[in-house]
mmCIF file with all atom_site columns, C-alpha atoms in Angstrom:
data_model
loop_
_atom_site.group_PDB
_atom_site.id
_atom_site.type_symbol
_atom_site.label_atom_id
_atom_site.label_alt_id
_atom_site.label_comp_id
_atom_site.label_asym_id
_atom_site.label_entity_id
_atom_site.label_seq_id
_atom_site.pdbx_PDB_ins_code
_atom_site.Cartn_x
_atom_site.Cartn_y
_atom_site.Cartn_z
_atom_site.occupancy
_atom_site.B_iso_or_equiv
_atom_site.pdbx_formal_charge
_atom_site.auth_seq_id
_atom_site.auth_comp_id
_atom_site.auth_asym_id
_atom_site.auth_atom_id
_atom_site.pdbx_PDB_model_num
ATOM 1  C CA . MET R 1 1  ? -195.575 26.788  30.413 1.00 46.00 ? 770 MET R CA 1
ATOM 2  C CA . ILE R 1 2  ? -194.990 23.570  32.360 1.00 54.00 ? 771 ILE R CA 1
ATOM 3  C CA . MET R 1 3  ? -191.421 21.878  31.960 1.00 50.00 ? 772 MET R CA 1
ATOM 4  C CA . ASN R 1 4  ? -191.280 18.212  32.173 1.00 57.00 ? 773 ASN R CA 1
ATOM 5  C CA . PHE R 1 5  ? -187.988 17.922  34.240 1.00 49.00 ? 774 PHE R CA 1
ATOM 6  C CA . LYS R 1 6  ? -187.119 14.501  35.678 1.00 54.00 ? 775 LYS R CA 1
ATOM 7  C CA . LEU R 1 7  ? -184.423 14.168  38.412 1.00 50.00 ? 776 LEU R CA 1
ATOM 8  C CA . PRO R 1 8  ? -182.133 11.317  37.878 1.00 52.00 ? 777 PRO R CA 1
ATOM 9  C CA . SER R 1 9  ? -183.020 8.203   40.061 1.00 56.00 ? 778 SER R CA 1
ATOM 10 C CA . ARG R 1 10 ? -180.759 7.063   42.808 1.00 56.00 ? 779 ARG R CA 1
ATOM 11 C CA . ASN R 1 11 ? -180.028 3.905   41.176 1.00 56.00 ? 780 ASN R CA 1
ATOM 12 C CA . ALA R 1 12 ? -178.525 5.523   38.202 1.00 51.00 ? 781 ALA R CA 1
ATOM 13 C CA . LYS R 1 13 ? -176.291 7.732   40.491 1.00 52.00 ? 782 LYS R CA 1
ATOM 14 C CA . ASN R 1 14 ? -175.303 4.671   42.374 1.00 52.00 ? 783 ASN R CA 1
ATOM 15 C CA . ALA R 1 15 ? -174.430 2.622   39.086 1.00 49.00 ? 784 ALA R CA 1
ATOM 16 C CA . LYS R 1 16 ? -172.233 5.643   37.916 1.00 53.00 ? 785 LYS R CA 1
ATOM 17 C CA . SER R 1 17 ? -170.454 5.951   41.327 1.00 53.00 ? 786 SER R CA 1
ATOM 18 C CA . SER R 1 18 ? -170.031 2.100   41.183 1.00 55.00 ? 787 SER R CA 1
ATOM 19 C CA . VAL R 1 19 ? -168.208 2.237   37.769 1.00 54.00 ? 788 VAL R CA 1
ATOM 20 C CA . ALA R 1 20 ? -166.160 5.220   38.986 1.00 56.00 ? 789 ALA R CA 1
ATOM 21 C CA . ASN R 1 21 ? -165.253 3.209   42.165 1.00 60.00 ? 790 ASN R CA 1
ATOM 22 C CA . HIS R 1 22 ? -164.368 0.250   40.046 1.00 67.00 ? 791 HIS R CA 1
ATOM 23 C CA . LYS R 1 23 ? -162.073 2.060   37.760 1.00 75.00 ? 792 LYS R CA 1
ATOM 24 C CA . THR R 1 24 ? -160.182 3.806   41.065 1.00 80.00 ? 793 THR R CA 1
ATOM 25 C CA . SER R 1 25 ? -160.283 0.526   43.287 1.00 86.00 ? 794 SER R CA 1
ATOM 26 C CA . ILE R 1 26 ? -156.954 -0.547  44.562 1.00 83.00 ? 795 ILE R CA 1
ATOM 27 C CA . LYS R 1 27 ? -157.214 -3.829  42.695 1.00 85.00 ? 796 LYS R CA 1
ATOM 28 C CA . THR R 1 28 ? -157.804 -2.084  39.264 1.00 88.00 ? 797 THR R CA 1
ATOM 29 C CA . ILE R 1 29 ? -154.978 0.420   39.861 1.00 86.00 ? 798 ILE R CA 1
ATOM 30 C CA . HIS R 1 30 ? -152.437 -2.277  40.692 1.00 81.00 ? 799 HIS R CA 1
ATOM 31 C CA . LYS R 1 31 ? -153.642 -4.424  37.910 1.00 84.00 ? 800 LYS R CA 1
ATOM 32 C CA . GLU R 1 32 ? -153.319 -1.464  35.451 1.00 86.00 ? 801 GLU R CA 1
ATOM 33 C CA . LEU R 1 33 ? -149.792 -0.534  36.578 1.00 85.00 ? 802 LEU R CA 1
ATOM 34 C CA . ARG R 1 34 ? -148.893 -4.210  36.707 1.00 83.00 ? 803 ARG R CA 1
ATOM 35 C CA . ILE R 1 35 ? -147.740 -4.233  40.293 1.00 86.00 ? 804 ILE R CA 1
ATOM 36 C CA . ASP R 1 36 ? -148.679 -6.574  43.083 1.00 83.00 ? 805 ASP R CA 1
ATOM 37 C CA . LEU R 1 37 ? -150.759 -5.861  46.097 1.00 84.00 ? 806 LEU R CA 1
ATOM 38 C CA . ILE R 1 38 ? -148.892 -5.696  49.339 1.00 88.00 ? 807 ILE R CA 1
ATOM 39 C CA . TYR R 1 39 ? -150.703 -8.821  50.707 1.00 89.00 ? 808 TYR R CA 1
ATOM 40 C CA . ASP R 1 40 ? -149.829 -10.835 47.585 1.00 89.00 ? 809 ASP R CA 1
ATOM 41 C CA . ARG R 1 41 ? -146.186 -9.493  47.376 1.00 90.00 ? 810 ARG R CA 1
ATOM 42 C CA . ALA R 1 42 ? -145.852 -10.282 51.103 1.00 93.00 ? 811 ALA R CA 1
ATOM 43 C CA . ASN R 1 43 ? -146.914 -13.887 50.490 1.00 93.00 ? 812 ASN R CA 1
ATOM 44 C CA . ASN R 1 44 ? -144.765 -14.373 47.422 1.00 93.00 ? 813 ASN R CA 1
ATOM 45 C CA . LEU R 1 45 ? -141.809 -13.137 49.329 1.00 95.00 ? 814 LEU R CA 1
ATOM 46 C CA . PHE R 1 46 ? -142.229 -15.248 52.318 1.00 96.00 ? 815 PHE R CA 1
ATOM 47 C CA . SER R 1 47 ? -142.838 -18.396 50.159 1.00 95.00 ? 816 SER R CA 1
ATOM 48 C CA . LYS R 1 48 ? -139.437 -17.445 48.400 1.00 96.00 ? 817 LYS R CA 1
ATOM 49 C CA . PHE R 1 49 ? -137.653 -16.973 51.764 1.00 96.00 ? 818 PHE R CA 1
ATOM 50 C CA . ILE R 1 50 ? -138.948 -20.269 53.161 1.00 96.00 ? 819 ILE R CA 1
ATOM 51 C CA . THR R 1 51 ? -137.736 -22.085 49.884 1.00 95.00 ? 820 THR R CA 1
ATOM 52 C CA . THR R 1 52 ? -134.380 -20.221 49.693 1.00 96.00 ? 821 THR R CA 1
ATOM 53 C CA . ARG R 1 53 ? -133.951 -21.188 53.572 1.00 95.00 ? 822 ARG R CA 1
ATOM 54 C CA . GLN R 1 54 ? -134.642 -24.901 53.093 1.00 94.00 ? 823 GLN R CA 1
ATOM 55 C CA . SER R 1 55 ? -132.414 -24.905 50.116 1.00 94.00 ? 824 SER R CA 1
ATOM 56 C CA . HIS R 1 56 ? -129.530 -23.295 52.101 1.00 95.00 ? 825 HIS R CA 1
ATOM 57 C CA . GLU R 1 57 ? -130.222 -25.792 54.782 1.00 95.00 ? 826 GLU R CA 1
ATOM 58 C CA . ILE R 1 58 ? -129.733 -28.695 52.517 1.00 95.00 ? 827 ILE R CA 1
ATOM 59 C CA . ILE R 1 59 ? -126.703 -27.294 51.045 1.00 94.00 ? 828 ILE R CA 1
ATOM 60 C CA . ALA R 1 60 ? -125.117 -26.593 54.426 1.00 94.00 ? 829 ALA R CA 1
ATOM 61 C CA . GLN R 1 61 ? -125.877 -30.169 55.531 1.00 94.00 ? 830 GLN R CA 1
ATOM 62 C CA . GLU R 1 62 ? -124.409 -31.524 52.273 1.00 93.00 ? 831 GLU R CA 1
ATOM 63 C CA . ILE R 1 63 ? -121.435 -29.613 52.972 1.00 91.00 ? 832 ILE R CA 1
ATOM 64 C CA . GLN R 1 64 ? -120.997 -30.680 56.571 1.00 91.00 ? 833 GLN R CA 1
ATOM 65 C CA . ASP R 1 65 ? -121.424 -34.344 55.319 1.00 89.00 ? 834 ASP R CA 1
ATOM 66 C CA . PHE R 1 66 ? -118.778 -33.919 52.828 1.00 87.00 ? 835 PHE R CA 1
ATOM 67 C CA . LEU R 1 67 ? -116.380 -32.262 55.226 1.00 85.00 ? 836 LEU R CA 1
ATOM 68 C CA . LEU R 1 68 ? -116.885 -35.038 57.853 1.00 85.00 ? 837 LEU R CA 1
ATOM 69 C CA . GLN R 1 69 ? -116.241 -37.740 55.040 1.00 83.00 ? 838 GLN R CA 1
ATOM 70 C CA . ASN R 1 70 ? -113.208 -35.845 53.641 1.00 74.00 ? 839 ASN R CA 1
ATOM 71 C CA . SER R 1 71 ? -111.630 -35.229 56.961 1.00 70.00 ? 840 SER R CA 1
ATOM 72 C CA . SER R 1 72 ? -111.801 -38.950 57.903 1.00 66.00 ? 841 SER R CA 1
ATOM 73 C CA . ARG R 1 73 ? -110.119 -39.781 54.415 1.00 64.00 ? 842 ARG R CA 1
ATOM 74 C CA . ASN R 1 74 ? -107.344 -36.962 54.745 1.00 62.00 ? 843 ASN R CA 1
ATOM 75 C CA . ASN R 1 75 ? -106.569 -38.399 58.163 1.00 64.00 ? 844 ASN R CA 1
ATOM 76 C CA . LEU R 1 76 ? -106.027 -41.797 56.538 1.00 66.00 ? 845 LEU R CA 1
ATOM 77 C CA . LYS R 1 77 ? -104.025 -40.341 53.832 1.00 65.00 ? 846 LYS R CA 1
ATOM 78 C CA . TYR R 1 78 ? -101.284 -38.920 55.948 1.00 69.00 ? 847 TYR R CA 1
ATOM 79 C CA . LYS R 1 79 ? -101.241 -42.065 58.318 1.00 72.00 ? 848 LYS R CA 1
ATOM 80 C CA . THR R 1 80 ? -97.612  -43.347 58.810 1.00 74.00 ? 849 THR R CA 1
ATOM 81 C CA . PRO R 1 81 ? -96.378  -46.682 60.209 1.00 74.00 ? 850 PRO R CA 1
ATOM 82 C CA . PHE R 1 82 ? -95.305  -44.723 63.355 1.00 73.00 ? 851 PHE R CA 1
ATOM 83 C CA . ASP R 1 83 ? -98.899  -43.692 63.680 1.00 69.00 ? 852 ASP R CA 1
ATOM 84 C CA . SER R 1 84 ? -100.063 -47.175 63.829 1.00 70.00 ? 853 SER R CA 1
ATOM 85 C CA . ILE R 1 85 ? -97.530  -48.158 66.453 1.00 72.00 ? 854 ILE R CA 1
ATOM 86 C CA . ILE R 1 86 ? -98.692  -45.396 68.690 1.00 67.00 ? 855 ILE R CA 1
ATOM 87 C CA . ASN R 1 87 ? -102.388 -46.037 68.370 1.00 66.00 ? 856 ASN R CA 1
ATOM 88 C CA . MET R 1 88 ? -101.931 -49.721 69.137 1.00 66.00 ? 857 MET R CA 1
ATOM 89 C CA . PRO R 1 89 ? -103.578 -50.851 72.462 1.00 66.00 ? 858 PRO R CA 1
ATOM 90 C CA . ASN R 1 90 ? -101.235 -51.615 75.470 1.00 62.00 ? 859 ASN R CA 1
ATOM 91 C CA . SER R 1 91 ? -101.008 -55.369 76.389 1.00 52.00 ? 860 SER R CA 1
#
């Protein structure tokens, strides 16, 4: 009795392994769990940090400009005739 037995080819094994590796790849797992990869998350956080920092710098500059304008207005608000006599140049 002769049995006709054929071993699976290496290509078939590699194909199965490739499918299994694809299902357990880091990208696939993160995609299925709906979580960001560390690299992508770090880039997003850095972009958000830079944008927020620029926004805070703009707000800080606007506050500083407002305070400078407001302080000059406040000084004029409380100016009395006596103050104008004191600040007159000596002749």
